[in-house]
């Protein structure tokens, strides 16, 4: 299997994760917390249906630390897009600096492989 497949699957998982964790802040703001929790658990279940295979397939190509750094980079990219397009938050320069730190982490985790 191509290493691209786990990366795409991980991206889909992170989209679901981001909505499970933060989507309710916009769409379910006035709902009782127990309803929000149940809906978030349902979304998180779908996220796990992508996350677990992504990690299993990714482990064929990447070490465990590499998988973790990849996940953090994907999470940051997905969260930035979610923040700007869905939550209507401004994209700040701090995202660029945080992304630079993650790129540094990727460099160090992949340089010896």
Short mmCIF file of C-alpha atoms in Angstrom, two decimals:
data_model
loop_
_atom_site.label_atom_id
_atom_site.label_comp_id
_atom_site.label_asym_id
_atom_site.label_seq_id
_atom_site.Cartn_x
_atom_site.Cartn_y
_atom_site.Cartn_z
CA UNK A 1 0.00 0.00 0.00
CA UNK A 2 1.21 3.48 -0.82
CA UNK A 3 2.20 5.70 2.13
CA UNK A 4 -0.26 8.27 0.77
CA UNK A 5 -3.27 6.14 1.77
CA UNK A 6 -2.62 6.36 5.53
CA UNK A 7 -1.95 10.09 5.20
CA UNK A 8 -5.29 10.65 3.46
CA UNK A 9 -7.08 8.42 5.96
CA UNK A 10 -5.43 10.32 8.81
CA UNK A 11 -6.63 13.59 7.30
CA UNK A 12 -10.23 12.34 7.15
CA UNK A 13 -9.94 11.15 10.77
CA UNK A 14 -8.69 14.56 11.85
CA UNK A 15 -11.58 16.32 10.13
CA UNK A 16 -14.04 14.21 12.13
CA UNK A 17 -11.98 14.69 15.32
CA UNK A 18 -11.98 18.46 14.92
CA UNK A 19 -15.75 18.54 14.45
CA UNK A 20 -16.25 16.22 17.43
CA UNK A 21 -14.14 18.45 19.66
CA UNK A 22 -15.02 21.93 18.42
CA UNK A 23 -17.97 21.86 15.99
CA UNK A 24 -20.50 22.01 18.81
CA UNK A 25 -19.19 25.44 19.81
CA UNK A 26 -20.92 26.81 16.72
CA UNK A 27 -23.79 24.44 15.96
CA UNK A 28 -24.92 23.14 19.35
CA UNK A 29 -24.13 26.11 21.57
CA UNK A 30 -27.61 26.17 23.11
CA UNK A 31 -28.02 22.40 23.45
CA UNK A 32 -27.73 20.57 26.77
CA UNK A 33 -24.22 19.30 27.37
CA UNK A 34 -25.31 15.65 27.53
CA UNK A 35 -26.68 15.91 23.98
CA UNK A 36 -23.44 17.53 22.82
CA UNK A 37 -21.44 14.72 24.45
CA UNK A 38 -23.51 12.00 22.78
CA UNK A 39 -23.26 13.66 19.37
CA UNK A 40 -19.51 14.20 19.83
CA UNK A 41 -19.07 10.53 20.80
CA UNK A 42 -20.87 9.53 17.62
CA UNK A 43 -18.59 11.71 15.52
CA UNK A 44 -15.56 10.41 17.42
CA UNK A 45 -16.60 6.84 16.61
CA UNK A 46 -16.42 7.67 12.90
CA UNK A 47 -13.06 9.35 13.53
CA UNK A 48 -11.71 6.17 15.12
CA UNK A 49 -12.93 4.15 12.13
CA UNK A 50 -10.41 6.17 10.08
CA UNK A 51 -7.73 6.79 12.72
CA UNK A 52 -7.06 3.17 13.66
CA UNK A 53 -6.58 1.97 10.05
CA UNK A 54 -4.48 5.07 9.29
CA UNK A 55 -2.10 4.20 12.13
CA UNK A 56 -2.01 0.51 11.24
CA UNK A 57 -1.35 1.18 7.56
CA UNK A 58 1.01 4.04 8.37
CA UNK A 59 3.10 1.80 10.63
CA UNK A 60 4.09 -0.14 7.51
CA UNK A 61 5.90 2.97 6.23
CA UNK A 62 6.68 5.14 9.27
CA UNK A 63 8.06 4.68 12.77
CA UNK A 64 5.82 5.41 15.75
CA UNK A 65 7.44 8.85 16.41
CA UNK A 66 7.10 9.70 12.72
CA UNK A 67 3.41 8.76 12.79
CA UNK A 68 2.87 11.03 15.80
CA UNK A 69 4.57 14.02 14.18
CA UNK A 70 2.63 13.44 10.95
CA UNK A 71 -0.58 13.36 12.99
CA UNK A 72 0.28 16.65 14.71
CA UNK A 73 1.03 18.34 11.38
CA UNK A 74 -2.21 17.07 9.85
CA UNK A 75 -4.10 18.16 12.97
CA UNK A 76 -2.66 21.68 12.76
CA UNK A 77 -3.49 22.02 9.06
CA UNK A 78 -7.03 20.67 9.51
CA UNK A 79 -7.60 22.84 12.59
CA UNK A 80 -6.37 25.99 10.81
CA UNK A 81 -8.76 25.33 7.93
CA UNK A 82 -11.61 24.54 10.31
CA UNK A 83 -10.93 27.71 12.31
CA UNK A 84 -10.93 29.97 9.27
CA UNK A 85 -13.65 28.43 7.09
CA UNK A 86 -16.10 26.94 9.56
CA UNK A 87 -15.63 28.95 12.75
CA UNK A 88 -14.82 32.21 10.89
CA UNK A 89 -11.74 32.90 13.02
CA UNK A 90 -9.01 35.10 11.55
CA UNK A 91 -5.83 33.39 10.37
CA UNK A 92 -3.07 34.87 12.52
CA UNK A 93 0.66 34.98 12.07
CA UNK A 94 0.99 32.72 15.10
CA UNK A 95 -0.32 29.84 12.93
CA UNK A 96 2.68 30.37 10.68
CA UNK A 97 5.11 30.24 13.61
CA UNK A 98 3.45 27.15 15.05
CA UNK A 99 3.58 25.52 11.62
CA UNK A 100 7.29 26.33 11.44
CA UNK A 101 7.83 24.56 14.74
CA UNK A 102 5.96 21.50 13.45
CA UNK A 103 8.04 21.51 10.27
CA UNK A 104 11.14 21.60 12.48
CA UNK A 105 9.79 18.61 14.41
CA UNK A 106 9.18 16.78 11.12
CA UNK A 107 12.70 17.55 9.97
CA UNK A 108 14.27 16.14 13.13
CA UNK A 109 12.06 13.04 13.29
CA UNK A 110 12.63 12.15 9.63
CA UNK A 111 16.29 13.14 9.16
CA UNK A 112 17.75 9.86 10.44
CA UNK A 113 15.46 7.57 8.48
#
